[in-house]
mmCIF file of C-alpha atoms in Angstrom:
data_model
loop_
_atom_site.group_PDB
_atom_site.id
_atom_site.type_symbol
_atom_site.label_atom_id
_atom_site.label_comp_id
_atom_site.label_asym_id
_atom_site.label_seq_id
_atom_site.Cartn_x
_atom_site.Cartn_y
_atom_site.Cartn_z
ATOM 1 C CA UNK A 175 0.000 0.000 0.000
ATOM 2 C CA UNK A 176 1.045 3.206 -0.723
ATOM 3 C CA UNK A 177 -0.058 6.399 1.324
ATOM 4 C CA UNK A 178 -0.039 10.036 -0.144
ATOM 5 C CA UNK A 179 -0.068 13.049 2.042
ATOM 6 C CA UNK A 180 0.606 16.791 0.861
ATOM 7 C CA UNK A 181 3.466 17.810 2.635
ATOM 8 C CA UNK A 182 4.762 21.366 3.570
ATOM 9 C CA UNK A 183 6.495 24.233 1.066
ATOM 10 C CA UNK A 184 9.971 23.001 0.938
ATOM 11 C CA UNK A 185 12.570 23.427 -1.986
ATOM 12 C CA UNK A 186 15.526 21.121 -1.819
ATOM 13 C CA UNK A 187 18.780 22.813 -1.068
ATOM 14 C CA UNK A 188 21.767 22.180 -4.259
ATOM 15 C CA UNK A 189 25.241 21.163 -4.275
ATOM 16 C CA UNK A 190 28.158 23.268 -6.669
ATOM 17 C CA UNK A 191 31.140 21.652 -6.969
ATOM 18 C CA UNK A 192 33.590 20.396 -8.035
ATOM 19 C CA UNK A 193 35.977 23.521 -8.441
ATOM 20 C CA UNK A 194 33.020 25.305 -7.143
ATOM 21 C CA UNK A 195 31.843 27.879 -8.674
ATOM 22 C CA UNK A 196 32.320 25.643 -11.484
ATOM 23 C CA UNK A 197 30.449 22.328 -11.657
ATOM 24 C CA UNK A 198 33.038 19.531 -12.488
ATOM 25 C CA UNK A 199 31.254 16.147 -11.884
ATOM 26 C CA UNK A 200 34.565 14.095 -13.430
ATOM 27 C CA UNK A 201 38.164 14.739 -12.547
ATOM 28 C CA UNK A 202 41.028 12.971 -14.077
ATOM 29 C CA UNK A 203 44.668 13.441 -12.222
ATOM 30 C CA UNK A 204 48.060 11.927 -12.251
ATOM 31 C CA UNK A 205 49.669 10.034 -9.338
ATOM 32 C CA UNK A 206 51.577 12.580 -6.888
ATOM 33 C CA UNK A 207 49.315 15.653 -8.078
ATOM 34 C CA UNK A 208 47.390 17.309 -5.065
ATOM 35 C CA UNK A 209 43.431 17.552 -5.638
ATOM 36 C CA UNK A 210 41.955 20.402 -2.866
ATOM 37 C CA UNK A 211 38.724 21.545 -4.778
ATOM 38 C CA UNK A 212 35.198 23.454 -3.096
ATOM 39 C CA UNK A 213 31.606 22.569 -3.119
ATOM 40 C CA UNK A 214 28.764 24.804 -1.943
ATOM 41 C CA UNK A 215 25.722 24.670 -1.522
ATOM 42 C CA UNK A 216 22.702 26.764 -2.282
ATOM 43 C CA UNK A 217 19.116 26.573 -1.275
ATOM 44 C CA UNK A 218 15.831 28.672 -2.868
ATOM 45 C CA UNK A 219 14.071 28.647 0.195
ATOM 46 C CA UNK A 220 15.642 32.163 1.537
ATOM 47 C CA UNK A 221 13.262 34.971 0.388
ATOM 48 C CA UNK A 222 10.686 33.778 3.589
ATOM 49 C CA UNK A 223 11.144 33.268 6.917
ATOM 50 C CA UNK A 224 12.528 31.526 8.843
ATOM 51 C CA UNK A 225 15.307 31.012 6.604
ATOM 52 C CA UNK A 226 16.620 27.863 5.838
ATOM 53 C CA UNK A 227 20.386 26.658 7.197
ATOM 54 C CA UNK A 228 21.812 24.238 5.013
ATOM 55 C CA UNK A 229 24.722 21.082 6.315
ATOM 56 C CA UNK A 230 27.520 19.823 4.307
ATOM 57 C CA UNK A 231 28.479 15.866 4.534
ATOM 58 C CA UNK A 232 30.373 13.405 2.331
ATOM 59 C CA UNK A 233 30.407 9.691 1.864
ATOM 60 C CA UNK A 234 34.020 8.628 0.394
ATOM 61 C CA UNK A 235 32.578 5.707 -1.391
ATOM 62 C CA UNK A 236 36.197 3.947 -2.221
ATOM 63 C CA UNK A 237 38.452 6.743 -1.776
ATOM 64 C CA UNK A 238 41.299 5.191 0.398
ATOM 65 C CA UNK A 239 41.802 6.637 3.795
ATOM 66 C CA UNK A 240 43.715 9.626 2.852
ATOM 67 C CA UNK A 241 40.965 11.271 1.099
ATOM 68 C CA UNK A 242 39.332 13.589 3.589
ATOM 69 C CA UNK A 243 36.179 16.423 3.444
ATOM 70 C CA UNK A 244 36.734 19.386 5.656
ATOM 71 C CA UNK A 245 33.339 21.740 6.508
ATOM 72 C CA UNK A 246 34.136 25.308 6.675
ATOM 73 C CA UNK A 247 32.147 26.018 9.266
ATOM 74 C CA UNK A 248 32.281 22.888 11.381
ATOM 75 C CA UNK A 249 29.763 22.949 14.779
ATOM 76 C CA UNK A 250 28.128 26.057 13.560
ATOM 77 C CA UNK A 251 24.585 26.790 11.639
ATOM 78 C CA UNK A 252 24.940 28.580 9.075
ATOM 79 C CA UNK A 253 22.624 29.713 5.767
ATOM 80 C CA UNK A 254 25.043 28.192 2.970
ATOM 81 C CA UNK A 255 27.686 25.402 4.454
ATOM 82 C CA UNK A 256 30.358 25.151 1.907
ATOM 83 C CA UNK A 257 33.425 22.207 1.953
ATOM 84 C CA UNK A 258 36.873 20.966 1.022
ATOM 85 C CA UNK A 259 37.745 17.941 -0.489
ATOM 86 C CA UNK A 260 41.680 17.240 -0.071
ATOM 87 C CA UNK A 261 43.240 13.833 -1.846
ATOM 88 C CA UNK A 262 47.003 13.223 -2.684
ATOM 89 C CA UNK A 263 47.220 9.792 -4.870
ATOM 90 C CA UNK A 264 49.905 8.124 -3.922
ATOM 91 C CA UNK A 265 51.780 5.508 -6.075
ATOM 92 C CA UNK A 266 49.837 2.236 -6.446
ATOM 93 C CA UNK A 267 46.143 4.833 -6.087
ATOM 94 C CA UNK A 268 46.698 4.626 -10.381
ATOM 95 C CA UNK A 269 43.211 2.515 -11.159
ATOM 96 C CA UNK A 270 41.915 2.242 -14.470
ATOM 97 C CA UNK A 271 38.617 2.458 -12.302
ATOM 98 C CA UNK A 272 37.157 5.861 -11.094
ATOM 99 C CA UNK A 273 37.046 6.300 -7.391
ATOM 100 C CA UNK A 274 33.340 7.577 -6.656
ATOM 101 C CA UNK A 275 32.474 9.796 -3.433
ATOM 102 C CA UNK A 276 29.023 11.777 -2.563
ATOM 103 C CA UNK A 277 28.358 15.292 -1.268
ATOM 104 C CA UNK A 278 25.180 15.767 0.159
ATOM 105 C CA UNK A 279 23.416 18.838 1.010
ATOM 106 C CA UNK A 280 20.439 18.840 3.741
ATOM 107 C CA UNK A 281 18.648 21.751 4.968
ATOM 108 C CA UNK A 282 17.086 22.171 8.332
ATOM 109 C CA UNK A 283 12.646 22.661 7.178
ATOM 110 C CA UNK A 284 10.710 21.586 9.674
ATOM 111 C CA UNK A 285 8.784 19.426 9.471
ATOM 112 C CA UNK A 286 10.132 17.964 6.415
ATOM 113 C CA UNK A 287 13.822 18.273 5.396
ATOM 114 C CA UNK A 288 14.868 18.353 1.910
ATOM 115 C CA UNK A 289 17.481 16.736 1.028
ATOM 116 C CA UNK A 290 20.194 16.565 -2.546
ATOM 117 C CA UNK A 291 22.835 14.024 -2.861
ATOM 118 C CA UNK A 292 25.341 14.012 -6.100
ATOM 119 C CA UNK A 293 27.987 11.510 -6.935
ATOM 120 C CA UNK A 294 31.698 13.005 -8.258
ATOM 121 C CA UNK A 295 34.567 10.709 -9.806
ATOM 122 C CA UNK A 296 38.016 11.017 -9.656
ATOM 123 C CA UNK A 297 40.050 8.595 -12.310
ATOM 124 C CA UNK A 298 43.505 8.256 -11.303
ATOM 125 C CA UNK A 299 46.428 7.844 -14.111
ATOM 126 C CA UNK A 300 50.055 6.437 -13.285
ATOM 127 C CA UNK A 301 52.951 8.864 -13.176
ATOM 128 C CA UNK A 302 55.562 7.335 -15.268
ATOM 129 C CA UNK A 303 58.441 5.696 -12.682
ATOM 130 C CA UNK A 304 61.840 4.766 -14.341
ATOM 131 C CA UNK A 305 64.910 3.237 -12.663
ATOM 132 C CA UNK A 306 67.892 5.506 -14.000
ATOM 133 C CA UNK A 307 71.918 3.635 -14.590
ATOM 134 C CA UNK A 308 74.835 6.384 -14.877
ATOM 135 C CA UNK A 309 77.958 4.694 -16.195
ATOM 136 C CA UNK A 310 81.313 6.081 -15.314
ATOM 137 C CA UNK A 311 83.146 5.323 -19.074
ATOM 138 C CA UNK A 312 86.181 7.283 -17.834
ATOM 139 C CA UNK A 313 88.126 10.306 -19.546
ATOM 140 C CA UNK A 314 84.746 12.558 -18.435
ATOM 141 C CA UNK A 315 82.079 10.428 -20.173
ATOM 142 C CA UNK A 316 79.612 8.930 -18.207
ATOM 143 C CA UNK A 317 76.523 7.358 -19.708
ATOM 144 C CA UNK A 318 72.721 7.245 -18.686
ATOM 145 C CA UNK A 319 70.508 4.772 -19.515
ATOM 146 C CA UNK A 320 66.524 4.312 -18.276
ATOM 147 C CA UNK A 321 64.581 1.380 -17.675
ATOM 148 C CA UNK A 322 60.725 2.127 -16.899
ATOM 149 C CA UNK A 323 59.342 -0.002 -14.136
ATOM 150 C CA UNK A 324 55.700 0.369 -14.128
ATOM 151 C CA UNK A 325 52.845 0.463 -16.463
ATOM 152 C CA UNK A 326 52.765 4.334 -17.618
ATOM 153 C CA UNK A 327 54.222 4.197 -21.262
ATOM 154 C CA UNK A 328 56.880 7.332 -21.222
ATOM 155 C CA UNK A 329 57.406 8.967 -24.385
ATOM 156 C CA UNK A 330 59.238 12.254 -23.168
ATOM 157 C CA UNK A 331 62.309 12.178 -21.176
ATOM 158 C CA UNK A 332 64.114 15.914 -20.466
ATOM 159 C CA UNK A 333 67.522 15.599 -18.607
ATOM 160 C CA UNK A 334 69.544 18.835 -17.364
ATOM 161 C CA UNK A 335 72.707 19.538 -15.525
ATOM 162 C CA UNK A 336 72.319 22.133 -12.637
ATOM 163 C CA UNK A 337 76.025 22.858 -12.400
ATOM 164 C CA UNK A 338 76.883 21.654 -16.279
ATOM 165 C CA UNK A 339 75.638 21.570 -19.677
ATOM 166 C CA UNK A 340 74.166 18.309 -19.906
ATOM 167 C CA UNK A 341 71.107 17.952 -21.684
ATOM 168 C CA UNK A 342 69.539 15.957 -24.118
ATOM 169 C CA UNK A 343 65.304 14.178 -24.563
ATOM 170 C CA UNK A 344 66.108 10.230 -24.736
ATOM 171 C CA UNK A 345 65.588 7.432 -22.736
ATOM 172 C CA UNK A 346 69.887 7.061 -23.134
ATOM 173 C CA UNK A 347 72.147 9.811 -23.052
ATOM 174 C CA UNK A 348 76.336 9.976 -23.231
ATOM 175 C CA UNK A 349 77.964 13.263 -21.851
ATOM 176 C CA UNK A 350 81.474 14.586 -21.217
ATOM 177 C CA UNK A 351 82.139 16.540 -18.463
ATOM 178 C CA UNK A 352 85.163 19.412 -18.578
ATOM 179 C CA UNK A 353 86.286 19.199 -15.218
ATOM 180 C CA UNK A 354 86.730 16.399 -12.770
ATOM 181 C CA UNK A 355 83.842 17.049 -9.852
ATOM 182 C CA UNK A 356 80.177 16.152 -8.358
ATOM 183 C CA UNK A 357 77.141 17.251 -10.839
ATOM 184 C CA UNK A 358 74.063 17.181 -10.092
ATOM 185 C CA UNK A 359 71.043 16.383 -12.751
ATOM 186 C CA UNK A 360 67.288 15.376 -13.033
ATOM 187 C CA UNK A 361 65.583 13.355 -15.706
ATOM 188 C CA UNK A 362 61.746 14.354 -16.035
ATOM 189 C CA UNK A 363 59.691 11.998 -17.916
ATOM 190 C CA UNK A 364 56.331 12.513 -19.137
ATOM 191 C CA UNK A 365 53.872 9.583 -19.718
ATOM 192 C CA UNK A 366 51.370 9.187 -23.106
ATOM 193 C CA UNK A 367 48.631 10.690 -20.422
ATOM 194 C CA UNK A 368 50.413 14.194 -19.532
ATOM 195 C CA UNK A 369 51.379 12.384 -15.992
ATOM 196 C CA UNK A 370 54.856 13.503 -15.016
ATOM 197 C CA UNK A 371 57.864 12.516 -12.773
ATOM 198 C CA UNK A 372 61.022 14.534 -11.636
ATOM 199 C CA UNK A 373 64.210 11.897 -10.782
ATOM 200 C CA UNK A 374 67.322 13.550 -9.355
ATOM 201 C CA UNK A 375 71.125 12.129 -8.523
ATOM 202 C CA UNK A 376 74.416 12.760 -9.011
ATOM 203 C CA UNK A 377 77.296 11.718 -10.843
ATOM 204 C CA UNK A 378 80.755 12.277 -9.473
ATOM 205 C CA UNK A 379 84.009 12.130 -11.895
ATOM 206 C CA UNK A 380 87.863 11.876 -10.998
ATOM 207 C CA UNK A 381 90.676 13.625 -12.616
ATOM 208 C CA UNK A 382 91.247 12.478 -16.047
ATOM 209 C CA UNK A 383 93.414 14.051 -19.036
ATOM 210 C CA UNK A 384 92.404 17.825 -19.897
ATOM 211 C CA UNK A 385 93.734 20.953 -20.882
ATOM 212 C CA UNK A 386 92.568 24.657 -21.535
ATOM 213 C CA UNK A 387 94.145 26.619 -24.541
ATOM 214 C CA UNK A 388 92.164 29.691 -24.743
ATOM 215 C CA UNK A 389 88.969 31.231 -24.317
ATOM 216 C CA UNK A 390 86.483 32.227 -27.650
ATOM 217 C CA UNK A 391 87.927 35.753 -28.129
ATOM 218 C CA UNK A 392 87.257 38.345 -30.881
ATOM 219 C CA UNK A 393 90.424 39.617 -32.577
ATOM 220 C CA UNK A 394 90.922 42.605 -35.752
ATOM 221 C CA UNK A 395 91.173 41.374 -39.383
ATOM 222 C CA UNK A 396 94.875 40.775 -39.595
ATOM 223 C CA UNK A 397 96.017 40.184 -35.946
ATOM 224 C CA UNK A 398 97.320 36.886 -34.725
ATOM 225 C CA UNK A 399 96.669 34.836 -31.952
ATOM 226 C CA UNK A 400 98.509 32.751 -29.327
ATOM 227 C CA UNK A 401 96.717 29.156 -28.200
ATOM 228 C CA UNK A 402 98.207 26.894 -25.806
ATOM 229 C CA UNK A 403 98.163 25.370 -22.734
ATOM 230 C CA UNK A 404 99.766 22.949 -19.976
ATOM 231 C CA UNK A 405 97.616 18.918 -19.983
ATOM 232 C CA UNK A 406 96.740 18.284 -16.485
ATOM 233 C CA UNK A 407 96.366 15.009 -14.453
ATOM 234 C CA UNK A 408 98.197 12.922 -17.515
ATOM 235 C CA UNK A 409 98.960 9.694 -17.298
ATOM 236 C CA UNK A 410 102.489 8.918 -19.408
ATOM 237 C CA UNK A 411 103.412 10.816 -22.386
ATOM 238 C CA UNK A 412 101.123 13.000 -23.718
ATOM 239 C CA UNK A 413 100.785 13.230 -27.739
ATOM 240 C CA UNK A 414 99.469 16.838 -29.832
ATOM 241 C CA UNK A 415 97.481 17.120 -32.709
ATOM 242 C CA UNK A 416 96.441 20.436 -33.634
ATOM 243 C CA UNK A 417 92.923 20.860 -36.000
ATOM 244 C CA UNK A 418 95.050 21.466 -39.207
ATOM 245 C CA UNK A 419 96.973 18.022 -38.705
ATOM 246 C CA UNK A 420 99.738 19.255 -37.310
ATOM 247 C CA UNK A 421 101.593 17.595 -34.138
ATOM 248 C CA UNK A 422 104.188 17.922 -31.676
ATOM 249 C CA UNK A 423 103.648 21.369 -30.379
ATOM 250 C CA UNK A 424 102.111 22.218 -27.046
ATOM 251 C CA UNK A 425 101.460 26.053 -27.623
ATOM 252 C CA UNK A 426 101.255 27.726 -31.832
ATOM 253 C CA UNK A 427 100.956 31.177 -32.717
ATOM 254 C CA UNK A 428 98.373 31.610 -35.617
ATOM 255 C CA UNK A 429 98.828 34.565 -38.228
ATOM 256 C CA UNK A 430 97.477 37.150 -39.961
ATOM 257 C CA UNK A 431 93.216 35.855 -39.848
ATOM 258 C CA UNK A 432 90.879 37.451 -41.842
ATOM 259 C CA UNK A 433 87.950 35.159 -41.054
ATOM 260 C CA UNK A 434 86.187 33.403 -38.220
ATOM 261 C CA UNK A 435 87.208 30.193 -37.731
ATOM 262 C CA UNK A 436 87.304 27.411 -35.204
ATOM 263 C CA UNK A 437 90.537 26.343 -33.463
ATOM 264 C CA UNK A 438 91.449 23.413 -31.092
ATOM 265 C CA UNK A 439 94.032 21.111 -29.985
ATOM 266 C CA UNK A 440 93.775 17.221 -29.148
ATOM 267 C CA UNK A 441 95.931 15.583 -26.850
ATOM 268 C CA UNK A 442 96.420 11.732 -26.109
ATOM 269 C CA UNK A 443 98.108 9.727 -23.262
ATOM 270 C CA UNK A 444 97.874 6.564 -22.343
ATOM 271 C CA UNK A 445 94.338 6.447 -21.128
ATOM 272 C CA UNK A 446 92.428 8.895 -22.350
ATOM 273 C CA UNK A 447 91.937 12.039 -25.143
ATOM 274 C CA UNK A 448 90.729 15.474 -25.297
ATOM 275 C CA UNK A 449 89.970 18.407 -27.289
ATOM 276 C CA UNK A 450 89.559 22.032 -26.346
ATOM 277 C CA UNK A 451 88.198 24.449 -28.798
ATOM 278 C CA UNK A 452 88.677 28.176 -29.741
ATOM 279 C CA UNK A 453 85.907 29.766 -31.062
ATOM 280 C CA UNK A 454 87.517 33.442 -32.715
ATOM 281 C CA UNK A 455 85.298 35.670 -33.908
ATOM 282 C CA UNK A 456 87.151 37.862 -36.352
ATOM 283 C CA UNK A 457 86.255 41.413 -37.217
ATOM 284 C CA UNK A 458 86.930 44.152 -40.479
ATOM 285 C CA UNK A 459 88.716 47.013 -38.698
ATOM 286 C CA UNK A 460 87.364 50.239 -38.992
ATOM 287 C CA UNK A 461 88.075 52.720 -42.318
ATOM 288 C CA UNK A 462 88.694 56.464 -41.366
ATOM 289 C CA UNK A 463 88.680 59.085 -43.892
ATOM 290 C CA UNK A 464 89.035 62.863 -42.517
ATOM 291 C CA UNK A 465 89.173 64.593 -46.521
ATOM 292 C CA UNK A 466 91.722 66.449 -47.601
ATOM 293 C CA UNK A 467 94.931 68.587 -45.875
ATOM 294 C CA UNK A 468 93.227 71.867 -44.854
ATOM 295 C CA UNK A 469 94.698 75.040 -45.732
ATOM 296 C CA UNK A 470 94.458 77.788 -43.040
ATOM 297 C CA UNK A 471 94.806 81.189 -43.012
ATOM 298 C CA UNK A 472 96.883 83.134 -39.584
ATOM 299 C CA UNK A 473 94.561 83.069 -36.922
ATOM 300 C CA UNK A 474 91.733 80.411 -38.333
ATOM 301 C CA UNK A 475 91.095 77.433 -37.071
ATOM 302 C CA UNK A 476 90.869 73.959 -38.753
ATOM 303 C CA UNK A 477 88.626 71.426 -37.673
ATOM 304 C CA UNK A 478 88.877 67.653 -38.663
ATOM 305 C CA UNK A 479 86.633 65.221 -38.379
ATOM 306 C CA UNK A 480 86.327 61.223 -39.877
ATOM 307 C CA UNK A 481 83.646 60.970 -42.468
ATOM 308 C CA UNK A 482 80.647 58.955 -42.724
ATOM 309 C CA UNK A 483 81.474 55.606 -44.502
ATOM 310 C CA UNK A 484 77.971 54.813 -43.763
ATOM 311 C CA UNK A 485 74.731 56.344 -43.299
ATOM 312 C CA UNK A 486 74.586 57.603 -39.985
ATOM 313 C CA UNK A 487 71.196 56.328 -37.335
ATOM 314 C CA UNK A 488 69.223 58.784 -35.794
ATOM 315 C CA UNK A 489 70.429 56.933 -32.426
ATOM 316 C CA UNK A 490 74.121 58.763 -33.164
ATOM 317 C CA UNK A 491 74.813 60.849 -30.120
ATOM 318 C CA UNK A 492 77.554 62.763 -30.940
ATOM 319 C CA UNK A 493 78.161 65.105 -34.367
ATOM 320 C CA UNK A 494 80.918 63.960 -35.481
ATOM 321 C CA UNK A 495 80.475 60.260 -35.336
ATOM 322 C CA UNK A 496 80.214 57.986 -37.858
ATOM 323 C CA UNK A 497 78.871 54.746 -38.437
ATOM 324 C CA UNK A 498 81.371 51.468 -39.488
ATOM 325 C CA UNK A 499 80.148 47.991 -40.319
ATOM 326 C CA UNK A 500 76.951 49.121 -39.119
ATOM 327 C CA UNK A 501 78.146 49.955 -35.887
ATOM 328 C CA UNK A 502 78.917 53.523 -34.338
ATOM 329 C CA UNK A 503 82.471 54.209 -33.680
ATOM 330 C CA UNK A 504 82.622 53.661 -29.750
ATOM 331 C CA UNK A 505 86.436 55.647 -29.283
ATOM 332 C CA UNK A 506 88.395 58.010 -30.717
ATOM 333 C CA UNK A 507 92.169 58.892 -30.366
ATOM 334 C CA UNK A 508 94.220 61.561 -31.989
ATOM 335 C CA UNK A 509 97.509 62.095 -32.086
ATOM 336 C CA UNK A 510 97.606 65.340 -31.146
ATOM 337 C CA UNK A 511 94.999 67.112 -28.827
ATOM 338 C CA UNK A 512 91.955 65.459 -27.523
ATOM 339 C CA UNK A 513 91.941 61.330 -27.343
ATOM 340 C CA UNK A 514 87.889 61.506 -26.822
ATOM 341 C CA UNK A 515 86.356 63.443 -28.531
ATOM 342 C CA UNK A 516 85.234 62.495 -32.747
ATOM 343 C CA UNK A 517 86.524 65.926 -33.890
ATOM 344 C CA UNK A 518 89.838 67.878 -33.526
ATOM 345 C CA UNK A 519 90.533 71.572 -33.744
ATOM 346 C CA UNK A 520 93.912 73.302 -34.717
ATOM 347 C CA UNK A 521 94.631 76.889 -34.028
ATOM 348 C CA UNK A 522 97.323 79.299 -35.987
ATOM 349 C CA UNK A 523 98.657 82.113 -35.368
ATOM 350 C CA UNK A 524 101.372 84.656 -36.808
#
């Protein structure tokens, strides 16, 4: 038997969330991510007194025990109870089923209540876990290799050095190292889902064969250069090659460039080899042209200046400047009078 009754005025209070104001229903999140998201509740019943108060509560379904629902406004009546949901996955909370929870909303009508329940889901994705090998191959090569050890399929891998340039994307990478010392790096791998994973370590190298024969520089059109250096921590006799083939010599003196190039030295001894390289950066020098020899009267002054070889920018801050190369000229030296100035004056007299 079923018994009808009319029962009294009451609207049903409502439940926002998640990411209240927004009204997410499904969440999908990685292992290790933090989920903290609202939910509020509303209820129509609030243009008449009395006013109704409306209670937060939550049923975690099968959320594991680390899941938890925090009221705002615990122990206290209040017109619209809102409420935090806080869940950390953990490794092994990956489930290719969606954990399922309920927020319910209840207001406080007398006689009758009313009442809203809704159901959320949560599906949980594996962050990608790899177990990481660094080789020591000696001479200042060591060699990573990966090995993924659980289900999430990587298929980006980023390594960096904090304190070197190491760097490369693949599940393998060689490096070589300048200087004998501890470096730090991390690996960060990113699964076919977006979920990602930060790995750190360190490698640590002893001394091996090296040596330092100059820094990049930036010379004139014409100049020469010196390269050279002493091989440290050898082990027996140390052998020379230079980039153009030839051998024997420690330090070289290079002549008369007129174009960039790349210099470097190899040396060999019984155990390992290196190379340093010179990076020179060679530059036109600037052209000067200050006319013709002026002609002065007694008393009159002459004035030289260098001409423009090029049209001068509107960013030129001083008269007599002119541009080279497309670059302003930056100094000026005379040999007589003023070393700082772009223009130079000459008095006579009788």
């Amino acid at each position: 038997q079923f018994f009808v009754k009319n029962c009294p005025a009451n609207q049903t209070p409502s439940i926002t969330g998640m990411d209240c104001p927004k009204n997410v229903r499904i969440k999908t999140v990685c292992e290790g991510d933090l989920i903290s998201t609202d939910f509020c509740t509303s209820d129509p019943d609030t243009t008449s007194a009395p006013e109704d108060s409306t209670e937060i509560s939550f049923n975690p379904g099968n959320l594991p025990p680390a899941a938890s629902f925090q009221r705002k406004n615990p122990g206290k009546k209040v017109q619209f109870e809102d409420g935090t949901f806080k869940w950390t996955p953990t490794d092994g909370d990956a489930s290719p089923i969606p954990y399922r929870f309920s927020v319910t909303a209840k207001d406080d009508n007398c006689p009758v209540a009313g009442k809203a329940t809704r159901t959320f889901q949560i599906k949980v994705n594996p962050s990608p876990k790899v177990e990481i090998t660094a080789t020591n191959k000696g001479c200042g090569t060591y060699q990573f290799t990966t090995r993924t050890t659980n289900r999430a399929a990587v298929v980006n891998y980023q390594w960096r050095g904090s304190n070197s340039d190491l760097s490369g994307s693949g599940a393998t990478l060689t490096h070589t190292f300048e200087e004998p010392g501890k470096y730090p790096y991390r690996l960060k791998v990113t699964s076919a889902k977006g979920c990602s994973r930060v790995f750190r370590d360190t490698v640590e190298l002893d001394p091996f064969l090296r040596v330092d024969i100059g820094s990049d520089t930036t010379i004139c059109s014409g100049e020469s250069l010196q390269l050279g250096g002493i091989p440290r921590d050898t082990a027996g006799k140390v052998s020379y090659t230079w980039h153009d083939s030839v051998t024997g010599k420690r330090n070289r003196t290079f002549s008369n460039l007129t174009s960039d190039t790349t210099l470097s030295l190899t040396i060999k001894d019984t155990v390992c080899d290196y190379t340093d390289v010179v990076e020179v950066d060679v530059r036109d020098k600037p052209e000067v042209d200050l006319g013709v020899d002026p002609r002065i009267c007694a008393d009159d002054t002459a004035t030289i200046s260098p001409g423009l070889l090029e049209e001068l920018d509107s960013t030129a801050t001083a008269p007599y400047a002119y541009v080279d190369g497309g670059q302003q000229a930056a100094g000026y030296k005379w040999f007589q009078g003023s070393t700082s100035t772009p223009a130079f004056s000459k008095a006579d007299s009788v």
